[in-house]
Structure formats: structure tokens, C-alpha cells
Short mmCIF file of C-alpha atoms and ligand atoms in Angstrom, two decimals:
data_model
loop_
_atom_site.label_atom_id
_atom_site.label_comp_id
_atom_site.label_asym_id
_atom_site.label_seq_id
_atom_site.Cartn_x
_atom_site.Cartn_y
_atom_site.Cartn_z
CA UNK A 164 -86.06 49.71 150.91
CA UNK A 165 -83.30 52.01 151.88
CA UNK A 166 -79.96 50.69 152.67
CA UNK A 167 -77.73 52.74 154.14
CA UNK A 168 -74.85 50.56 155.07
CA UNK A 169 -74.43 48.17 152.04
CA UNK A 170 -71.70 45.65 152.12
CA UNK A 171 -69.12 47.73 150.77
CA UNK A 172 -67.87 44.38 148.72
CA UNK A 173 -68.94 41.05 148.75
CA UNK A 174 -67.97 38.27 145.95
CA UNK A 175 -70.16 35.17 145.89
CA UNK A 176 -67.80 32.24 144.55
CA UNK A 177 -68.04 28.89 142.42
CA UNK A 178 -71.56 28.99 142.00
CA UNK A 179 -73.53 28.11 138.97
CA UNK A 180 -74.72 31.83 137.85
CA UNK A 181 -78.20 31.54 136.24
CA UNK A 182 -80.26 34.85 134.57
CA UNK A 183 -82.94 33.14 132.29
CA UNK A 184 -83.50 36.98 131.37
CA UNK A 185 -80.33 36.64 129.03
CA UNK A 186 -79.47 33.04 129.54
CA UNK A 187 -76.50 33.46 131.26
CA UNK A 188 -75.81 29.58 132.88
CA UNK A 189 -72.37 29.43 134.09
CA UNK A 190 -69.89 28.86 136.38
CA UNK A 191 -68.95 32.06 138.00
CA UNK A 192 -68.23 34.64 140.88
CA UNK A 193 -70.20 37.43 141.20
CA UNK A 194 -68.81 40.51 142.76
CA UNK A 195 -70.98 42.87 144.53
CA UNK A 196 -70.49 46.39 144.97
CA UNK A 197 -72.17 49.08 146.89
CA UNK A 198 -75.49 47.27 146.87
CA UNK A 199 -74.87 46.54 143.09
CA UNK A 200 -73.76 44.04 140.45
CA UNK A 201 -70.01 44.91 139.61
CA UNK A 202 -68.67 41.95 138.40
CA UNK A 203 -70.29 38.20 136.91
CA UNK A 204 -67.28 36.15 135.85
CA UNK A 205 -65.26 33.29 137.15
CA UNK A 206 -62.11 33.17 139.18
CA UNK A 207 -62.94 36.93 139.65
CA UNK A 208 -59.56 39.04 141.22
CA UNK A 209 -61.40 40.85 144.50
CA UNK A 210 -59.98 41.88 147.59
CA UNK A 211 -63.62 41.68 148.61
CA UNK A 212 -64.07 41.88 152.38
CA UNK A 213 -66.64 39.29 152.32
CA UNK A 214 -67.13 36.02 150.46
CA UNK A 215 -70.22 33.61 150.53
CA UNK A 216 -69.01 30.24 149.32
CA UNK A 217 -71.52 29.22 146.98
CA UNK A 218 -70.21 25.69 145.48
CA UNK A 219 -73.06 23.30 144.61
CA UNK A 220 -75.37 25.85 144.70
CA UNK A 221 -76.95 27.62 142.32
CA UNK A 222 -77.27 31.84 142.38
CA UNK A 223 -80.25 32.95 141.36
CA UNK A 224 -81.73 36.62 140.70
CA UNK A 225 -83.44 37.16 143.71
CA UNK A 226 -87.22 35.07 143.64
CA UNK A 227 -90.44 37.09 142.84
CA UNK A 228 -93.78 36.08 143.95
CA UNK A 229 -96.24 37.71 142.15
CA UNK A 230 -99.25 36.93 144.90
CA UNK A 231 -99.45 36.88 148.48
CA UNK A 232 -101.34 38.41 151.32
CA UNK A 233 -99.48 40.07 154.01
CA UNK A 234 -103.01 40.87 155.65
CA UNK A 235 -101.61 44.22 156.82
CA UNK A 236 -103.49 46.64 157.78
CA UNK A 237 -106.41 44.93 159.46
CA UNK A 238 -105.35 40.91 159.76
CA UNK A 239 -102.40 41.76 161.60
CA UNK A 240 -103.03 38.70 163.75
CA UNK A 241 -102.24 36.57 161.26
CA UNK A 242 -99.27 38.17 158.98
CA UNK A 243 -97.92 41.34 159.19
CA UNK A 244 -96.02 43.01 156.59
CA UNK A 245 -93.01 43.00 158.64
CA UNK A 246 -93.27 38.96 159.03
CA UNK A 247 -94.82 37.98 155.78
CA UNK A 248 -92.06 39.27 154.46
CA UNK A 249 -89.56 37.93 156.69
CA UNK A 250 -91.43 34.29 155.40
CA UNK A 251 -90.50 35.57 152.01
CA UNK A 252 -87.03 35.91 152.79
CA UNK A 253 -86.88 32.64 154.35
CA UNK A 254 -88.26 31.07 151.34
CA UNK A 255 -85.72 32.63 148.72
CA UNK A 256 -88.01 35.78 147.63
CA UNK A 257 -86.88 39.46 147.10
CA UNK A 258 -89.78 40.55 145.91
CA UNK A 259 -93.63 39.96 146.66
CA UNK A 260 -96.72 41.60 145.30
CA UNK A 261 -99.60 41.94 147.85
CA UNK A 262 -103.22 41.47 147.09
CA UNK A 263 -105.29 44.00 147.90
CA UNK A 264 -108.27 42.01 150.20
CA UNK A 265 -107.69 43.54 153.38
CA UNK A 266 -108.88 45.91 156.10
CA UNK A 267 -109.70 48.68 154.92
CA UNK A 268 -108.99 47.56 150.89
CA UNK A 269 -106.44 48.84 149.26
CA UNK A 270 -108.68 50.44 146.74
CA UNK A 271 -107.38 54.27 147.40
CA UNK A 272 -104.14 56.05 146.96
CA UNK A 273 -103.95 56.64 150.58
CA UNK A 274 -104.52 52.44 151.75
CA UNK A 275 -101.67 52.37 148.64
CA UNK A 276 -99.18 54.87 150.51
CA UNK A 277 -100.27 52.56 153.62
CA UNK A 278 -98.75 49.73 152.70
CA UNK A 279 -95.46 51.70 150.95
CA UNK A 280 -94.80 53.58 154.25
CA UNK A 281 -95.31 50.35 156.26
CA UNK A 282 -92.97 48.54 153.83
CA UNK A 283 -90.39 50.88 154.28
CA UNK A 284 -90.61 50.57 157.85
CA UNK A 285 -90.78 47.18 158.46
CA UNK A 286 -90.44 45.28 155.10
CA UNK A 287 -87.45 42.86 155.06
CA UNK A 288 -87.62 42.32 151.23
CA UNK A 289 -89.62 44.52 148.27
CA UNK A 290 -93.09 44.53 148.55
CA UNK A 291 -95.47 45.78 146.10
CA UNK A 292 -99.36 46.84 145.46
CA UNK A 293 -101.87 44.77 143.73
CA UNK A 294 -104.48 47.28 143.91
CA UNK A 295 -108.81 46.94 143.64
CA UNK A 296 -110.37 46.74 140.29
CA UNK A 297 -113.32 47.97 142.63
CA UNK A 298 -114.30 49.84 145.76
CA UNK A 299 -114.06 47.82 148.92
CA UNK A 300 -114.12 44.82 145.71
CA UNK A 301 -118.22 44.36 146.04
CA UNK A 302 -117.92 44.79 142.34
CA UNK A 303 -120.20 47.76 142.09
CA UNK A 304 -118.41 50.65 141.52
CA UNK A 305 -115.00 50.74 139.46
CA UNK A 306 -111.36 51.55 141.77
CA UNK A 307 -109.86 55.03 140.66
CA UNK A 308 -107.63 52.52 138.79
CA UNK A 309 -105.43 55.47 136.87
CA UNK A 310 -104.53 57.16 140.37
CA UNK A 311 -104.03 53.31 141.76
CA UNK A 312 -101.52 52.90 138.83
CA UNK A 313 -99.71 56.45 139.00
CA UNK A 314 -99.27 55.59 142.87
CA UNK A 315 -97.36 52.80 142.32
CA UNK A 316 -99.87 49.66 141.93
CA UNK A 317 -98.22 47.57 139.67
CA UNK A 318 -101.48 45.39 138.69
CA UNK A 319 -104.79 45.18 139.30
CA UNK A 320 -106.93 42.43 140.72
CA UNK A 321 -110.17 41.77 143.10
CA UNK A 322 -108.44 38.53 144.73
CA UNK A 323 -110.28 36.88 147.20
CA UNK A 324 -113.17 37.70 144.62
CA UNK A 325 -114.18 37.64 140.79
CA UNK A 326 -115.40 40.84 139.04
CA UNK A 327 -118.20 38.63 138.61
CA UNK A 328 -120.32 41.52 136.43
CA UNK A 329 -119.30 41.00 132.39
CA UNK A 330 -120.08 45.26 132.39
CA UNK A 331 -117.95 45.91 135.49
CA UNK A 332 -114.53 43.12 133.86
CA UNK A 333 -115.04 45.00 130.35
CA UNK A 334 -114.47 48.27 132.08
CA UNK A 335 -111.76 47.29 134.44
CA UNK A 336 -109.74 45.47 131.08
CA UNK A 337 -110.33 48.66 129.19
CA UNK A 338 -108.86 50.74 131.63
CA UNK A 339 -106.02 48.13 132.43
CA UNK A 340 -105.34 48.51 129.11
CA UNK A 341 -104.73 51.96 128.65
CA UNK A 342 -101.83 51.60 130.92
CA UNK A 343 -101.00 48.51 130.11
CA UNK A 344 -101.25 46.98 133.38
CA UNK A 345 -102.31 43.82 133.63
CA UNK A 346 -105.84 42.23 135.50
CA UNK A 347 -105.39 39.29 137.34
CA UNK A 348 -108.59 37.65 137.91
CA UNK A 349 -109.73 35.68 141.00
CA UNK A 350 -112.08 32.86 138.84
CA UNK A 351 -115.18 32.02 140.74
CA UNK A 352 -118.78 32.20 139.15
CA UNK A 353 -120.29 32.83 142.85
CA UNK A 354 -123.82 31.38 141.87
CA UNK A 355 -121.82 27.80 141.49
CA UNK A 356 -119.78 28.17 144.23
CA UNK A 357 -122.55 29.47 147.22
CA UNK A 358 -121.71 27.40 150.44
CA UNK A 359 -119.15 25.00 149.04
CA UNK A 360 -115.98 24.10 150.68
CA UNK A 361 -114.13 22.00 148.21
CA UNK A 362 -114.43 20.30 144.75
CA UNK A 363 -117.50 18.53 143.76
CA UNK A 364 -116.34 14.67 143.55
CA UNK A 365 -116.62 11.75 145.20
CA UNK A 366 -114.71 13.04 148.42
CA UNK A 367 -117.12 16.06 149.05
CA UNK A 368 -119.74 13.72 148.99
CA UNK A 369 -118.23 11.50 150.97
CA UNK A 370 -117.52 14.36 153.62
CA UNK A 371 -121.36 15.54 153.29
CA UNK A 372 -119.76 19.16 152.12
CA UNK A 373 -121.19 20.78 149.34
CA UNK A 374 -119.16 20.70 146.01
CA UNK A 375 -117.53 23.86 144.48
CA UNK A 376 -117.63 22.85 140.34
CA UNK A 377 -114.38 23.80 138.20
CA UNK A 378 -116.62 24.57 135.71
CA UNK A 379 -116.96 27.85 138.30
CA UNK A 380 -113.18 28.77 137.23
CA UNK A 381 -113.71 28.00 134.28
CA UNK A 382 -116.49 29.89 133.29
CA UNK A 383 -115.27 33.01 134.19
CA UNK A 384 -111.93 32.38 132.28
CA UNK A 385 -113.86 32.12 128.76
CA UNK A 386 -115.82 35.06 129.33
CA UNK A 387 -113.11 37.29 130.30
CA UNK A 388 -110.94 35.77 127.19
CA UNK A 389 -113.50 37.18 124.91
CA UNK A 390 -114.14 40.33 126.90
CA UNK A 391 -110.13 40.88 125.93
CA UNK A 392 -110.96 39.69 122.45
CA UNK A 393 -112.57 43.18 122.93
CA UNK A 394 -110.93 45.21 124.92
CA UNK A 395 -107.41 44.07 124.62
CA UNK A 396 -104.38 44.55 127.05
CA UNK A 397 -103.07 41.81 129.54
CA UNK A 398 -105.17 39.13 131.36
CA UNK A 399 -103.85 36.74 133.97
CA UNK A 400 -105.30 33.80 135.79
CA UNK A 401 -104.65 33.65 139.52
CA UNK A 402 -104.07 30.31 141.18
CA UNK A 403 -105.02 27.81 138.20
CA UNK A 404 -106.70 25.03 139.75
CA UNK A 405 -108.94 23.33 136.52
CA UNK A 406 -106.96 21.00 133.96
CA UNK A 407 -109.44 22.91 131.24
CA UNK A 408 -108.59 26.33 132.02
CA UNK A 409 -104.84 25.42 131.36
CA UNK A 410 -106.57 24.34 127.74
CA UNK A 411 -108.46 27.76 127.89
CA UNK A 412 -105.16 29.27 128.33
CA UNK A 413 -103.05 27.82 125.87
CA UNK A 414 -105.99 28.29 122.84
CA UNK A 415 -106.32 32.28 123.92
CA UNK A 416 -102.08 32.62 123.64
CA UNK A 417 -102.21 30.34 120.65
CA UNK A 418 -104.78 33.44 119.36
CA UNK A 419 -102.22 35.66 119.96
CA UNK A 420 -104.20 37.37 123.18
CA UNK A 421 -102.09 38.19 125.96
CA UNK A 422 -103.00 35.92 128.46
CA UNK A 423 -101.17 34.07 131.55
CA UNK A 424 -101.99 32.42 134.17
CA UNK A 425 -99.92 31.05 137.63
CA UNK A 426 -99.89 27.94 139.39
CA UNK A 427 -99.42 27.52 142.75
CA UNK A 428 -97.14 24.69 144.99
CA UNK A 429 -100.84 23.26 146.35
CA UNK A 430 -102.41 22.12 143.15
CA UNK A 431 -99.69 21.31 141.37
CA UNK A 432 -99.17 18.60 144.23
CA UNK A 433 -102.46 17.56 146.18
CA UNK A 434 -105.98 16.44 145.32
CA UNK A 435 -109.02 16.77 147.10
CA UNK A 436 -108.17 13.88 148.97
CA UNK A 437 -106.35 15.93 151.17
CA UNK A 438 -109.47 17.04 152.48
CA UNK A 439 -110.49 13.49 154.09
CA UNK A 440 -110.87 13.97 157.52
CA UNK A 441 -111.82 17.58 157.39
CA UNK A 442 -108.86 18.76 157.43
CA UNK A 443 -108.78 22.60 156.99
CA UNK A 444 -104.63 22.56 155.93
CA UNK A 445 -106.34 21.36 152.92
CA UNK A 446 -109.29 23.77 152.49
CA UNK A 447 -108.33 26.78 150.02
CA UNK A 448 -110.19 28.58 147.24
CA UNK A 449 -109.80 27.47 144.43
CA UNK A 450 -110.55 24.06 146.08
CA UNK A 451 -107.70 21.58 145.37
CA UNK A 452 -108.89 19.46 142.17
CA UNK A 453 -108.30 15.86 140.51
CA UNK A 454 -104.94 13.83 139.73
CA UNK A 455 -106.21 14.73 136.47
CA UNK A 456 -106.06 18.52 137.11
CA UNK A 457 -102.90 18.33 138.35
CA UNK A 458 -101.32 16.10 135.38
CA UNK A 459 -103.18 19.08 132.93
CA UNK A 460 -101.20 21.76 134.99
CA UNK A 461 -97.89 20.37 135.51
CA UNK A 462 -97.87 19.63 131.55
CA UNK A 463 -99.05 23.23 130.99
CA UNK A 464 -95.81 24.27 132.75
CA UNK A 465 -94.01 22.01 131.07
CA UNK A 466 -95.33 23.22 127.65
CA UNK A 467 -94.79 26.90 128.35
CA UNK A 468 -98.51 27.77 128.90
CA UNK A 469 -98.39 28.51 132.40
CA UNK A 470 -95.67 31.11 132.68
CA UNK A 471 -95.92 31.96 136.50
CA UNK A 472 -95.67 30.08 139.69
CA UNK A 473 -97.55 32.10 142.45
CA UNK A 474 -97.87 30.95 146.27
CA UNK A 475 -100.54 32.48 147.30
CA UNK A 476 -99.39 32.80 150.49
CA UNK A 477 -102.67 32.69 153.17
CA UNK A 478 -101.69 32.97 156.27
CA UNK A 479 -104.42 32.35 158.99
CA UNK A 480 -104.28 31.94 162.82
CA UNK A 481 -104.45 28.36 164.05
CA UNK A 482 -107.57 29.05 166.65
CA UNK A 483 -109.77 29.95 162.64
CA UNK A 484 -108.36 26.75 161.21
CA UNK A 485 -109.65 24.86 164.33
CA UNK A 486 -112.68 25.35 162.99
CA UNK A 487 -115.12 22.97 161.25
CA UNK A 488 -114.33 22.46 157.60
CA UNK A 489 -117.05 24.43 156.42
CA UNK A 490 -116.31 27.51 158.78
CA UNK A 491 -112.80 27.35 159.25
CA UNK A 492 -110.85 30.05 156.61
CA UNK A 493 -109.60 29.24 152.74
CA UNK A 494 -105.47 29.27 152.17
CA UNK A 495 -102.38 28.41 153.09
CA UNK A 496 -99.19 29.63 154.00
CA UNK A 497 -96.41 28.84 150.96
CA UNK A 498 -93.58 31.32 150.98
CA UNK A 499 -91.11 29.10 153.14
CA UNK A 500 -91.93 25.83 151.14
CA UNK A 501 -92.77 27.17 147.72
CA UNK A 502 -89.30 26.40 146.32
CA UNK A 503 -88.86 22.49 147.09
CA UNK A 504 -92.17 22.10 146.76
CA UNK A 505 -92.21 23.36 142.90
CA UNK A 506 -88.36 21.53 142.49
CA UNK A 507 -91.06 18.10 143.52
CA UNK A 508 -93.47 18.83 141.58
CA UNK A 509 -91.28 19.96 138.03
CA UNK A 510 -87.79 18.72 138.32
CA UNK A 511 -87.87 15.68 140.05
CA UNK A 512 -91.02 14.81 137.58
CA UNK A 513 -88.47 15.51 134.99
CA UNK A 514 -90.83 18.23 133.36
CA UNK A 515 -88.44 21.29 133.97
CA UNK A 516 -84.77 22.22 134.72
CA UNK A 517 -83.88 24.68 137.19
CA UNK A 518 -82.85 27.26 134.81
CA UNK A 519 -86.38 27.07 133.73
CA UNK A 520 -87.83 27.00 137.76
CA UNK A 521 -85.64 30.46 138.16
CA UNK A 522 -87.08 31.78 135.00
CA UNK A 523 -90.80 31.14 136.22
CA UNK A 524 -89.90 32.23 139.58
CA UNK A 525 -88.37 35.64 138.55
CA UNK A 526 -88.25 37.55 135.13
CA UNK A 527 -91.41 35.58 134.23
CA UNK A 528 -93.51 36.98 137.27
CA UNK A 529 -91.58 40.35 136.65
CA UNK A 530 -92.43 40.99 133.38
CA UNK A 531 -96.18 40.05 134.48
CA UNK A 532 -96.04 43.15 136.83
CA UNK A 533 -94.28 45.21 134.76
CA UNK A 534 -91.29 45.04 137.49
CA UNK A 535 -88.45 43.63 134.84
CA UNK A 536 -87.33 46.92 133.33
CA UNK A 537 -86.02 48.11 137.20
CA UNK A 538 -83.89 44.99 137.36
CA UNK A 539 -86.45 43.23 138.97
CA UNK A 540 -86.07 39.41 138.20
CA UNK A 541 -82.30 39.90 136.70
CA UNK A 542 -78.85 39.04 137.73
CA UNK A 543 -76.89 41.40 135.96
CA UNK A 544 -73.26 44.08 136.04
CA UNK A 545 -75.29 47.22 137.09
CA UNK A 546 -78.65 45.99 138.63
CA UNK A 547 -79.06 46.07 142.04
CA UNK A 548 -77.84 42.93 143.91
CA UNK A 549 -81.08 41.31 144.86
CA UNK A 550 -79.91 37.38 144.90
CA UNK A 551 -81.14 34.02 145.56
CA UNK A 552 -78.90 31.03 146.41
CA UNK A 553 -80.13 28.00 146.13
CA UNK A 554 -78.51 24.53 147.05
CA UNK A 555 -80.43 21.99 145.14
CA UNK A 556 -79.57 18.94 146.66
CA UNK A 557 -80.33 19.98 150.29
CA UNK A 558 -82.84 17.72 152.02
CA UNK A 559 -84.86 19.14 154.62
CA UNK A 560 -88.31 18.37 156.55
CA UNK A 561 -91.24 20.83 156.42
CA UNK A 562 -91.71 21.58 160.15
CA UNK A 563 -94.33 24.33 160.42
CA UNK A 564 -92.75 25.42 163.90
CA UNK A 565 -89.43 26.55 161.95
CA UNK A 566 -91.55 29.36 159.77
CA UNK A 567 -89.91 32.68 160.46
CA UNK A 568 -93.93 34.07 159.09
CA UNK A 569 -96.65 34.04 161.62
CA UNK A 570 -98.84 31.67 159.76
CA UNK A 571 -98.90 27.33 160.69
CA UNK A 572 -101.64 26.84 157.88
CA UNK A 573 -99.78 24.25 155.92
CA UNK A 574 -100.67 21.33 154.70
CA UNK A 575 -97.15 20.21 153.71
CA UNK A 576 -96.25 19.40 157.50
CA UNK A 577 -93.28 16.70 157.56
CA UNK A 578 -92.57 15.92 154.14
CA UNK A 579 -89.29 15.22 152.87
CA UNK A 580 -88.27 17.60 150.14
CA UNK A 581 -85.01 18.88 148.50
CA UNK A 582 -84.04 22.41 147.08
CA UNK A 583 -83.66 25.62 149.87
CA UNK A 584 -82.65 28.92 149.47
CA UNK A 585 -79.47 29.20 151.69
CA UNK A 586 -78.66 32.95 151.54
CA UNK A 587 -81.40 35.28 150.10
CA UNK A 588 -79.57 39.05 149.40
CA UNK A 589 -81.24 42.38 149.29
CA UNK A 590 -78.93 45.25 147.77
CA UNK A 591 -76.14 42.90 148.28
CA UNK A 592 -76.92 42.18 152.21
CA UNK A 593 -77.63 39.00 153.16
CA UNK A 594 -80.92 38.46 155.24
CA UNK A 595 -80.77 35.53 157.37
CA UNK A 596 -84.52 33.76 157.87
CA UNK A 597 -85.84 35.93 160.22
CA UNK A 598 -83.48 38.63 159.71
CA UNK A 599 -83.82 41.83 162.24
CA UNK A 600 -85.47 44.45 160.02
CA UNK A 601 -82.46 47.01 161.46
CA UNK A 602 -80.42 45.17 158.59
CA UNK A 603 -82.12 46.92 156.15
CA UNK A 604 -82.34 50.73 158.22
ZN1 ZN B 22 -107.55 34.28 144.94
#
């Protein structure tokens, strides 16, 4: 992410200055210098040659989403690197970590130095690795996971699939360990979930389409708990979708194991009623769940057991999710609605405060990836200026045609929702949605 022509000065004025990372929650202007953080206080005394006017809004470290799939290299039809991450700007991210289930997989140091030399090319925020915990992730043979680490993979994960073998997971967490990097598991026992589309309940029968169990999630979760019991190091639940994993969750971190696990907007919001009428917006793995689910997961949040909010982010070309239900592609796009869609689902429920939003949306997911110690997640004098502001009050309409990323996969089209990111900053420049990479050259 070079930038060679930072904003020489810039103060951001009368905004509400939030770092959960030392609980700074004030009134404030924050000066910006050379790409860095000169100055947090109010009323600041700058001759600043550019001021963002930030009243009623709040200004944020710069948002991190710890999962998303830029499908680059090999899906290029339906993200690039250089758009997904345009979507994350749009959506109030800095900072996304890519999964590694593309084409080829980024299981090798060279598919890693891919994906860094295409960043810096045509990245329009920071992206980073989530590399294989094994080749081509079939599960067979273990990733080079130390050379993954050394070149810059900042976690470890088969997403799109479980290490389904209990050998093959105790191996990859014993390795993980020894660098302390942490696994984030992808929890589907495949012999439960072979040919289903969506949860098992009343609906899927309904539709005819064969159920997918939570028990399949959750499964896999107790297992790998007590493979850690064993093994130790750091374990992390992608995408919770089961009301009893959240349980699993909370007993393995009341044990004193370190283990996390993410929510995403989708399941913290719809049920598998979404599905009626076969309608593929609503098809995604894990399969959206029960009212019930989603009560156990918002009060999991709410509790401090789920530490992480993750998107996801799917993209997929229209012309796939034309498809019937049971052919059509899993996922769904999230970057550009993530934000109001997790203010819906945790503030206006009363559950959270946006302090506590800000803090699951950056030093939380930093600290997962071990990102935090480089200023990753943090508004602070010295770290680089990587800022979100956010009015929370502003009411907007999903429109699908508006996203700056190339997916339409949403299943969030027209609802009324409050909370944007206004002006997301990189290094102290702003990026406009759909900024022109040359900003950043
Ligand atoms: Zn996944």
C-alpha cells in the first residue's frame, strides 16, 4: 500500500473520536500528518490544508474484516481484488483478510506473493492472506504452514471447507500453535451435509430441498475444542450460524481455551424463511438458521462471547445465482451493507453501543489476526491514519445497483437501514466509494 503523495495535513473536526483499543470516547479533532496520527484532541490549532467536517459522526479506526473472498486469481468474473476491495472501502473497511479458496489455492508461498503483488497493484485498502491448512484444501496432505506464516499469512483456515480428518485438525492446531497463529475453521461434518441446500426445518421440507443439520456445525466445533484441549494455541469459528455452538463457545472460553468465533450481518438477521420461493440471495453455507439461532447469537454478542463480526463477503455473478436453488452458488456479498446491517441487528436491538460495534469491527478482528501490534484496528498519535467515519443517523436504502464491488448477490435489496461510513481514509487519504486506485500510486 504505498502512498506516495499523502495529504501533507488534514484535521478531521467535531467528531466523536472512538479507539475501544484504549477507550478513548471523546469529542475531538484529529490532525493528520504525513499519512500519520499527529494530533487527537479538541479545538486542535492547525493550519491544516484540508478539513473533513465530521459533526454527528463518529471517527472510527479504520474497519477490519477478518473474512472475505476477493476470488482473485481464478474467479475474477465475479470479484477482483481491485473491486472487492473497492466494496470494502465503500463499506467503511481498511483492512480485509482473504480466504484462501480460490484458483489455484493459496496454499504456496508463491499463490501468497500472488495476491501481495496484486494488492499492491490494484488494492484500494489493506488486504491480507488467510492461507490453506492443506494442499489445494482436499484435506489430505498438510499446507507448508511455517513458510505460509513467514510469508506473510496472518491465519490459517480451509474456508469453503472443514479439515474434516480429527488426525489432519490435530496437526494443523499443533503447528498453528507453534506460531501462534490462529485456525479458523469452516464447520461442516460433510457426511450430514451431502446434497443439502439449507437448514433442515419445516421450510426445506416445504421447498422439497434436502436439509443441512446444525448439528453439522456443531459437531465439528466440539471436536476441535477438545483437539485444542490438546494441542493448545488459538481456535476460531467462522461464520457462527447454530444458537448451540455460541453455548459451545462460551463453555470452551469459560475453560480458559482460547477460542472465538465471528458472526456475520446474514444470520444475525434472517431465517431460513428467506429461502421461500427459492430464492438463491438467501442460499449460503452455513445455511441461515432459526429465530431461535439468531436470538442465541445476538445474545452471545451481547454477552462478550462472540468477539468478531465477519462478512463473509461472497460475491457471485448473477447468470450462477439464476440458477435453481439447489445448483445455484452459496454466499453473499456484505462489505457495502455490513455496517447498518450489524447497527440493526445490535444497537437498535439495544444489545450494544457503538463504541462496542467499533471494537468488534476493529481491534477485536485485529488482535484475532495478529494485525493489532502494526496499528491495525487503532486510532492513535503515531499510527498510521487508517480511519473510518461513520454518521450514525444516516438513513439510506440498500440498492444492489449502487455497489462499487462487482457482486449483486444480496439478499438485503431495499431495506431501510441507518449507520454509513461517509469518508473511509487510508494513510490519511480519503477514498471515495469507488475510488480510482491511482489515489493510492
Ligand atoms: Zn466458510
Amino acid at each position: 500500500m504505498p502512498n506516495d503523495s499523502p495529504t501533507d495535513e488534514l484535521v478531521i473536526r467535531n467528531g466523536r473520536v472512538l479507539d475501544p483499543a484504549s477507550g478513548r470516547d471523546e469529542m475531538a479533532d484529529v490532525l493528520v500528518r504525513n499519512g500519520r496520527v499527529e494530533a487527537i484532541a479538541p479545538e486542535l490549532d492547525s493550519q491544516a490544508t484540508e478539513t473533513i467536517d465530521a459533526r454527528g459522526c463518529l471517527v472510527a479506526p479504520g474497519l477490519v474484516d477478518p473474512h472475505v473472498h476477493l476470488r482473485e486469481p481464478g474467479g475474477e468474473d465475479k470479484e477482483t481484488i481491485a473491486t472487492g476491495t473497492r466494496a470494502a472501502i465503500a463499506g467503511g473497511f481498511t483492512t480485509v483478510c482473504c480466504m484462501p479458496n480460490t484458483a489455484p489455492t493459496l496454499d504456496s508461498v508463491q499463490a501468497l506473493e500472488f495476491v501481495h503483488s496484486r494488492a499492491e497493484d490494484s488494492a484500494a485498502c489493506r488486504v491480507f492472506v488467510v492461507a490453506a491448512a492443506t494442499l489445494g484444501r482436499q484435506g489430505e496432505q498438510i499446507a507448508p504452514i511455517d513458510s505460509l506464516l513467514r510469508a506473510g499469512a496472518v491465519g490459517i483456515s480451509d474456508d469453503g471447507d472443514v479439515v474434516a480428518s480429527p488426525r489432519m485438525m490435530r496437526q494443523v492446531l499443533a503447528c498453528c500453535a507453534q506460531h501462534d497463529a490462529v485456525f479458523m475453521q469452516h464447520a461442516q461434518e460433510p457426511s450430514l451435509t451431502e446434497g443439502a441446500s439449507m437448514n433442515a426445518g419445516v421450510t426445506a421440507t416445504k421447498l422439497g430441498l434436502r436439509g443441512w443439520p446444525k448439528i453439522a456445525e456443531e459437531l465439528i466445533v466440539e471436536r476441535d475444542i477438545r483437539l485444542l484441549g490438546e494441542t493448545g494455541g488459538r481456535y476460531h469459528v467462522q461464520h457462527v450460524s447454530s444458537g448451540t455452538t455460541v453455548e459451545l463457545i462460551r463453555n470452551a472460553r469459560a475453560s480458559g481455551l482460547q477460542v472465538s468465533g465471528e458472526a456475520s450481518p446474514h444470520h444475525l438477521l434472517l431465517d431460513d424463511r428467506a429461502c421461500e420461493g427459492y430464492d438463491t440471495m438467501a442460499k449460503m453455507n452455513p445455511p441461515l438458521r432459526s429465530e431461535a439461532d439468531i436470538h442465541a447469537l445476538r445474545q452471545g454478542v451481547a454477552d462478550g462471547t462472540i468477539t468478531v463480526l465477519a462478512t463473509d463477503h461472497a460475491p457471485h455473478t448473477l447468470e450462477e445465482k439464476a440458477l435453481d436453488f439447489e445448483s445455484a452458488p452459496f454466499g453473499i456479498v456484505g462489505l457495502e451493507c455490513a455496517l447498518a446491517l450489524y447497527a440493526k441487528a445490535l444497537i437498535d436491538t439495544g444489545l450494544i453501543d457503538w463504541p462496542r460495534l467499533i471494537e468488534l469491527l476493529s481491534i477485536e478482528p485485529a488482535r484475532l489476526v495478529g494485525l493489532a501490534d502494526q496499528g491495525v484496528g487503532r486510532l492513535e498519535v503515531g499510527l498510521p491514519a487508517d480511519i473510518t467515519i461513520i454518521d450514525p443517523d444516516c438513513a439510506w436504502t440498500i440498492r444492489r445497483d449502487d455497489f462499487v464491488g462487482k457482486g449483486r448477490n444480496c439478499p438485503f435489496e431495499g431495506w431501510a437501514v441507518k449507520g454509513r461510513a461517509v469518508n473511509t481514509l487510508i494513510e490519511g487519504t480519503p477514498m471515495p466509494a469507488g475510488a480510482a486506485n491511482s489515489i493510492l500510486k
